[in-house]
Amino acid sequence: MSSLKADFDELRERIRHGRELGHASFEPIYYLIFPPEQILEVKRQTPAWVAKLHQEGWDVHTFSITEQIWALLKDDPFWALCVMEDKSAPLDWPRTNKALADILTADNGLLKRLEDVLQPLEGQRNTLLLVTDLEALHPFMRIGAIESQLQGKFHVPTIFLYPGVRTGKTRLKFLGFYPEDGNYRSVHVGG
């Protein structure tokens, strides 16, 4: 198994050289794949990785899935009702998860937020988007669904810190227990 440091170094090198045109895509999308048990270590390393990318001349923008989910929930007009309903049946996880998923997917909220961050970065040289906290998508959705809907909108290198397992060149298992998904159009490093 490779180390996080070695995988991050390989990722930096691949970003520096860009993507080759291939049959799947030419968008600059990269996944740094790591075992789910290393989520906390990745969180500890992320500030150092951002600093390293800055030292190499990148203007790094960060998109935290956790922060965006929380913002979507707090801004939803039904959030107070969800909280009240949850208090009445705090152990009804299927209902709670469905209510939260409905809020997050209504009007493609999370997808639009990522698109809104990507759009103004288009055309900016040496700019990079780092997408963190993908584990917060569980159990609501997977990042592959969002990535596929944004096809054609990734104009700057975009790195997804992906907790999961690589099961082939393009197949990933989110968090190590979701079914394999091969619908990613990205470069995978690690895993």
PDB file of C-alpha atoms in Angstrom:
ATOM      1  CA  MET A   1       0.000   0.000   0.000  1.00  0.00           C
ATOM      2  CA  SER A   2       1.335   3.396  -0.915  1.00  0.00           C
ATOM      3  CA  SER A   3       1.652   6.189   1.597  1.00  0.00           C
ATOM      4  CA  LEU A   4      -0.413   9.372   1.628  1.00  0.00           C
ATOM      5  CA  LYS A   5       2.769  11.394   1.101  1.00  0.00           C
ATOM      6  CA  ALA A   6       3.797   9.361  -1.948  1.00  0.00           C
ATOM      7  CA  ASP A   7       0.279   9.538  -3.360  1.00  0.00           C
ATOM      8  CA  PHE A   8       0.087  13.306  -2.832  1.00  0.00           C
ATOM      9  CA  ASP A   9       3.511  13.734  -4.480  1.00  0.00           C
ATOM     10  CA  GLU A  10       2.336  11.672  -7.483  1.00  0.00           C
ATOM     11  CA  LEU A  11      -0.867  13.739  -7.659  1.00  0.00           C
ATOM     12  CA  ARG A  12       1.117  17.003  -7.686  1.00  0.00           C
ATOM     13  CA  GLU A  13       3.283  15.655 -10.495  1.00  0.00           C
ATOM     14  CA  ARG A  14       0.271  14.599 -12.566  1.00  0.00           C
ATOM     15  CA  ILE A  15      -1.381  17.997 -12.111  1.00  0.00           C
ATOM     16  CA  ARG A  16       1.830  19.745 -13.090  1.00  0.00           C
ATOM     17  CA  HIS A  17       1.933  17.764 -16.368  1.00  0.00           C
ATOM     18  CA  GLY A  18      -1.806  17.941 -17.063  1.00  0.00           C
ATOM     19  CA  ARG A  19      -4.051  15.239 -18.410  1.00  0.00           C
ATOM     20  CA  GLU A  20      -3.574  13.360 -21.621  1.00  0.00           C
ATOM     21  CA  LEU A  21      -6.468  13.276 -24.046  1.00  0.00           C
ATOM     22  CA  GLY A  22      -8.116   9.916 -23.711  1.00  0.00           C
ATOM     23  CA  HIS A  23     -11.286   8.085 -24.551  1.00  0.00           C
ATOM     24  CA  ALA A  24     -13.083   9.033 -21.343  1.00  0.00           C
ATOM     25  CA  SER A  25     -12.482  12.720 -20.825  1.00  0.00           C
ATOM     26  CA  PHE A  26     -10.007  15.534 -21.006  1.00  0.00           C
ATOM     27  CA  GLU A  27     -11.262  17.527 -18.062  1.00  0.00           C
ATOM     28  CA  PRO A  28      -8.647  18.115 -15.348  1.00  0.00           C
ATOM     29  CA  ILE A  29     -10.343  16.023 -12.637  1.00  0.00           C
ATOM     30  CA  TYR A  30      -8.173  14.152 -10.129  1.00  0.00           C
ATOM     31  CA  TYR A  31      -9.059  11.864  -7.244  1.00  0.00           C
ATOM     32  CA  LEU A  32      -6.652  11.299  -4.364  1.00  0.00           C
ATOM     33  CA  ILE A  33      -7.957   7.964  -3.123  1.00  0.00           C
ATOM     34  CA  PHE A  34      -7.208   6.819   0.405  1.00  0.00           C
ATOM     35  CA  PRO A  35      -8.548   4.122   2.734  1.00  0.00           C
ATOM     36  CA  PRO A  36     -11.531   5.331   4.807  1.00  0.00           C
ATOM     37  CA  GLU A  37      -9.600   4.633   8.006  1.00  0.00           C
ATOM     38  CA  GLN A  38      -7.236   7.444   7.001  1.00  0.00           C
ATOM     39  CA  ILE A  39      -9.920  10.167   6.872  1.00  0.00           C
ATOM     40  CA  LEU A  40      -8.600  11.875  10.010  1.00  0.00           C
ATOM     41  CA  GLU A  41      -5.004  11.718   8.794  1.00  0.00           C
ATOM     42  CA  VAL A  42      -6.031  13.291   5.482  1.00  0.00           C
ATOM     43  CA  LYS A  43      -7.765  16.094   7.412  1.00  0.00           C
ATOM     44  CA  ARG A  44      -4.555  16.626   9.393  1.00  0.00           C
ATOM     45  CA  GLN A  45      -2.436  16.676   6.221  1.00  0.00           C
ATOM     46  CA  THR A  46      -4.702  18.900   4.114  1.00  0.00           C
ATOM     47  CA  PRO A  47      -3.390  22.273   5.412  1.00  0.00           C
ATOM     48  CA  ALA A  48       0.187  21.156   4.669  1.00  0.00           C
ATOM     49  CA  TRP A  49      -0.851  19.968   1.201  1.00  0.00           C
ATOM     50  CA  VAL A  50      -2.525  23.314   0.483  1.00  0.00           C
ATOM     51  CA  ALA A  51       0.620  25.127   1.661  1.00  0.00           C
ATOM     52  CA  LYS A  52       2.783  22.917  -0.584  1.00  0.00           C
ATOM     53  CA  LEU A  53       0.562  23.654  -3.583  1.00  0.00           C
ATOM     54  CA  HIS A  54       0.768  27.400  -2.802  1.00  0.00           C
ATOM     55  CA  GLN A  55       4.580  27.136  -2.665  1.00  0.00           C
ATOM     56  CA  GLU A  56       4.490  25.581  -6.132  1.00  0.00           C
ATOM     57  CA  GLY A  57       2.546  28.569  -7.479  1.00  0.00           C
ATOM     58  CA  TRP A  58      -1.024  27.288  -7.323  1.00  0.00           C
ATOM     59  CA  ASP A  59      -3.897  29.513  -6.226  1.00  0.00           C
ATOM     60  CA  VAL A  60      -5.831  26.899  -4.223  1.00  0.00           C
ATOM     61  CA  HIS A  61      -9.564  27.270  -3.631  1.00  0.00           C
ATOM     62  CA  THR A  62     -11.250  24.842  -1.241  1.00  0.00           C
ATOM     63  CA  PHE A  63     -14.779  23.468  -1.433  1.00  0.00           C
ATOM     64  CA  SER A  64     -15.761  21.639   1.755  1.00  0.00           C
ATOM     65  CA  ILE A  65     -18.667  19.247   1.229  1.00  0.00           C
ATOM     66  CA  THR A  66     -19.381  19.397   4.978  1.00  0.00           C
ATOM     67  CA  GLU A  67     -19.612  23.187   5.016  1.00  0.00           C
ATOM     68  CA  GLN A  68     -21.794  23.233   1.908  1.00  0.00           C
ATOM     69  CA  ILE A  69     -24.167  20.566   3.246  1.00  0.00           C
ATOM     70  CA  TRP A  70     -24.530  22.447   6.515  1.00  0.00           C
ATOM     71  CA  ALA A  71     -25.197  25.721   4.670  1.00  0.00           C
ATOM     72  CA  LEU A  72     -27.845  24.065   2.483  1.00  0.00           C
ATOM     73  CA  LEU A  73     -29.560  22.560   5.514  1.00  0.00           C
ATOM     74  CA  LYS A  74     -29.572  25.792   7.526  1.00  0.00           C
ATOM     75  CA  ASP A  75     -30.854  27.801   4.551  1.00  0.00           C
ATOM     76  CA  ASP A  76     -33.716  25.427   3.781  1.00  0.00           C
ATOM     77  CA  PRO A  77     -37.154  26.738   4.813  1.00  0.00           C
ATOM     78  CA  PHE A  78     -38.070  23.298   6.181  1.00  0.00           C
ATOM     79  CA  TRP A  79     -34.951  22.926   8.344  1.00  0.00           C
ATOM     80  CA  ALA A  80     -36.718  23.951  11.583  1.00  0.00           C
ATOM     81  CA  LEU A  81     -39.485  21.439  10.848  1.00  0.00           C
ATOM     82  CA  CYS A  82     -36.885  18.704  10.240  1.00  0.00           C
ATOM     83  CA  VAL A  83     -35.230  19.439  13.568  1.00  0.00           C
ATOM     84  CA  MET A  84     -38.591  19.383  15.353  1.00  0.00           C
ATOM     85  CA  GLU A  85     -39.577  16.099  13.683  1.00  0.00           C
ATOM     86  CA  ASP A  86     -36.213  14.583  14.543  1.00  0.00           C
ATOM     87  CA  LYS A  87     -36.733  15.459  18.206  1.00  0.00           C
ATOM     88  CA  SER A  88     -40.053  13.633  18.172  1.00  0.00           C
ATOM     89  CA  ALA A  89     -38.470  10.430  16.788  1.00  0.00           C
ATOM     90  CA  PRO A  90     -34.687  10.697  17.222  1.00  0.00           C
ATOM     91  CA  LEU A  91     -34.004   7.070  16.338  1.00  0.00           C
ATOM     92  CA  ASP A  92     -35.943   7.012  13.079  1.00  0.00           C
ATOM     93  CA  TRP A  93     -32.810   7.161  10.934  1.00  0.00           C
ATOM     94  CA  PRO A  94     -34.424   6.185   7.626  1.00  0.00           C
ATOM     95  CA  ARG A  95     -36.882   9.086   7.906  1.00  0.00           C
ATOM     96  CA  THR A  96     -34.186  11.516   9.041  1.00  0.00           C
ATOM     97  CA  ASN A  97     -31.810  10.496   6.254  1.00  0.00           C
ATOM     98  CA  LYS A  98     -34.554  10.777   3.633  1.00  0.00           C
ATOM     99  CA  ALA A  99     -35.511  14.254   4.861  1.00  0.00           C
ATOM    100  CA  LEU A 100     -31.888  15.412   4.770  1.00  0.00           C
ATOM    101  CA  ALA A 101     -31.298  13.845   1.343  1.00  0.00           C
ATOM    102  CA  ASP A 102     -34.413  15.584   0.021  1.00  0.00           C
ATOM    103  CA  ILE A 103     -33.062  18.945   1.161  1.00  0.00           C
ATOM    104  CA  LEU A 104     -29.613  18.310  -0.317  1.00  0.00           C
ATOM    105  CA  THR A 105     -30.906  17.154  -3.682  1.00  0.00           C
ATOM    106  CA  ALA A 106     -33.740  19.667  -4.039  1.00  0.00           C
ATOM    107  CA  ASP A 107     -33.027  21.897  -7.005  1.00  0.00           C
ATOM    108  CA  ASN A 108     -29.581  20.233  -7.284  1.00  0.00           C
ATOM    109  CA  GLY A 109     -28.407  22.420  -4.399  1.00  0.00           C
ATOM    110  CA  LEU A 110     -25.019  20.845  -3.774  1.00  0.00           C
ATOM    111  CA  LEU A 111     -24.296  20.496  -7.476  1.00  0.00           C
ATOM    112  CA  LYS A 112     -25.151  24.163  -8.067  1.00  0.00           C
ATOM    113  CA  ARG A 113     -22.867  25.242  -5.237  1.00  0.00           C
ATOM    114  CA  LEU A 114     -19.940  23.352  -6.759  1.00  0.00           C
ATOM    115  CA  GLU A 115     -20.753  24.749 -10.193  1.00  0.00           C
ATOM    116  CA  ASP A 116     -20.925  28.264  -8.701  1.00  0.00           C
ATOM    117  CA  VAL A 117     -17.404  27.820  -7.338  1.00  0.00           C
ATOM    118  CA  LEU A 118     -16.023  26.367 -10.576  1.00  0.00           C
ATOM    119  CA  GLN A 119     -17.475  28.978 -12.946  1.00  0.00           C
ATOM    120  CA  PRO A 120     -15.500  32.057 -11.814  1.00  0.00           C
ATOM    121  CA  LEU A 121     -12.263  30.025 -11.767  1.00  0.00           C
ATOM    122  CA  GLU A 122     -12.485  29.343 -15.506  1.00  0.00           C
ATOM    123  CA  GLY A 123      -9.603  30.912 -17.383  1.00  0.00           C
ATOM    124  CA  GLN A 124      -7.558  31.664 -14.270  1.00  0.00           C
ATOM    125  CA  ARG A 125      -4.009  30.398 -14.668  1.00  0.00           C
ATOM    126  CA  ASN A 126      -2.408  28.331 -11.910  1.00  0.00           C
ATOM    127  CA  THR A 127      -5.749  27.947 -10.150  1.00  0.00           C
ATOM    128  CA  LEU A 128      -6.835  24.709  -8.544  1.00  0.00           C
ATOM    129  CA  LEU A 129      -9.980  23.583  -6.689  1.00  0.00           C
ATOM    130  CA  LEU A 130      -9.628  21.167  -3.762  1.00  0.00           C
ATOM    131  CA  VAL A 131     -12.848  19.352  -2.815  1.00  0.00           C
ATOM    132  CA  THR A 132     -12.733  17.997   0.741  1.00  0.00           C
ATOM    133  CA  ASP A 133     -14.958  16.079   3.165  1.00  0.00           C
ATOM    134  CA  LEU A 134     -16.546  13.734   0.614  1.00  0.00           C
ATOM    135  CA  GLU A 135     -17.429  11.341   3.438  1.00  0.00           C
ATOM    136  CA  ALA A 136     -20.170  13.817   4.457  1.00  0.00           C
ATOM    137  CA  LEU A 137     -22.113  12.717   1.373  1.00  0.00           C
ATOM    138  CA  HIS A 138     -22.918   9.384   3.059  1.00  0.00           C
ATOM    139  CA  PRO A 139     -25.723   8.229   3.088  1.00  0.00           C
ATOM    140  CA  PHE A 140     -27.251  10.848   0.807  1.00  0.00           C
ATOM    141  CA  MET A 141     -25.350  10.599  -2.490  1.00  0.00           C
ATOM    142  CA  ARG A 142     -21.980   9.920  -4.060  1.00  0.00           C
ATOM    143  CA  ILE A 143     -19.658  12.408  -5.706  1.00  0.00           C
ATOM    144  CA  GLY A 144     -19.716  10.535  -9.024  1.00  0.00           C
ATOM    145  CA  ALA A 145     -23.335  11.594  -9.517  1.00  0.00           C
ATOM    146  CA  ILE A 146     -22.369  15.235  -9.050  1.00  0.00           C
ATOM    147  CA  GLU A 147     -19.229  14.972 -11.186  1.00  0.00           C
ATOM    148  CA  SER A 148     -21.113  13.444 -14.119  1.00  0.00           C
ATOM    149  CA  GLN A 149     -23.718  16.232 -14.098  1.00  0.00           C
ATOM    150  CA  LEU A 150     -20.963  18.853 -14.259  1.00  0.00           C
ATOM    151  CA  GLN A 151     -19.354  17.381 -17.362  1.00  0.00           C
ATOM    152  CA  GLY A 152     -17.762  20.138 -19.411  1.00  0.00           C
ATOM    153  CA  LYS A 153     -17.537  22.572 -16.483  1.00  0.00           C
ATOM    154  CA  PHE A 154     -14.181  21.559 -14.998  1.00  0.00           C
ATOM    155  CA  HIS A 155     -11.762  24.046 -16.544  1.00  0.00           C
ATOM    156  CA  VAL A 156      -9.207  24.163 -13.728  1.00  0.00           C
ATOM    157  CA  PRO A 157      -7.544  21.201 -12.043  1.00  0.00           C
ATOM    158  CA  THR A 158     -10.014  19.861  -9.490  1.00  0.00           C
ATOM    159  CA  ILE A 159      -8.852  17.454  -6.794  1.00  0.00           C
ATOM    160  CA  PHE A 160     -11.341  15.326  -4.882  1.00  0.00           C
ATOM    161  CA  LEU A 161     -10.060  13.834  -1.602  1.00  0.00           C
ATOM    162  CA  TYR A 162     -11.843  10.481  -1.926  1.00  0.00           C
ATOM    163  CA  PRO A 163     -12.193   8.046   0.991  1.00  0.00           C
ATOM    164  CA  GLY A 164     -12.622   4.688  -0.641  1.00  0.00           C
ATOM    165  CA  VAL A 165     -11.047   1.785  -2.433  1.00  0.00           C
ATOM    166  CA  ARG A 166      -9.873   1.532  -6.005  1.00  0.00           C
ATOM    167  CA  THR A 167     -11.040  -1.719  -7.591  1.00  0.00           C
ATOM    168  CA  GLY A 168      -9.706  -1.121 -11.094  1.00  0.00           C
ATOM    169  CA  LYS A 169      -8.348   1.647 -13.281  1.00  0.00           C
ATOM    170  CA  THR A 170     -11.596   3.634 -13.179  1.00  0.00           C
ATOM    171  CA  ARG A 171     -13.715   1.775 -10.611  1.00  0.00           C
ATOM    172  CA  LEU A 172     -14.052   3.013  -7.041  1.00  0.00           C
ATOM    173  CA  LYS A 173     -15.928   1.895  -3.927  1.00  0.00           C
ATOM    174  CA  PHE A 174     -16.974   4.962  -1.944  1.00  0.00           C
ATOM    175  CA  LEU A 175     -16.079   4.530   1.757  1.00  0.00           C
ATOM    176  CA  GLY A 176     -15.043   0.971   0.932  1.00  0.00           C
ATOM    177  CA  PHE A 177     -18.545  -0.473   1.247  1.00  0.00           C
ATOM    178  CA  TYR A 178     -20.677   1.088  -1.477  1.00  0.00           C
ATOM    179  CA  PRO A 179     -20.974  -0.959  -4.667  1.00  0.00           C
ATOM    180  CA  GLU A 180     -18.265  -0.396  -7.253  1.00  0.00           C
ATOM    181  CA  ASP A 181     -18.826   2.583  -9.521  1.00  0.00           C
ATOM    182  CA  GLY A 182     -16.947   2.954 -12.788  1.00  0.00           C
ATOM    183  CA  ASN A 183     -18.580   6.171 -13.962  1.00  0.00           C
ATOM    184  CA  TYR A 184     -15.691   8.425 -12.993  1.00  0.00           C
ATOM    185  CA  ARG A 185     -13.990  10.414 -15.774  1.00  0.00           C
ATOM    186  CA  SER A 186     -10.965  11.312 -13.708  1.00  0.00           C
ATOM    187  CA  VAL A 187      -7.360  10.463 -12.974  1.00  0.00           C
ATOM    188  CA  HIS A 188      -7.086   8.271  -9.877  1.00  0.00           C
ATOM    189  CA  VAL A 189      -4.055   8.368  -7.611  1.00  0.00           C
ATOM    190  CA  GLY A 190      -3.681   6.097  -4.579  1.00  0.00           C
ATOM    191  CA  GLY A 191      -6.178   3.602  -3.296  1.00  0.00           C
TER     192      GLY A 191
END
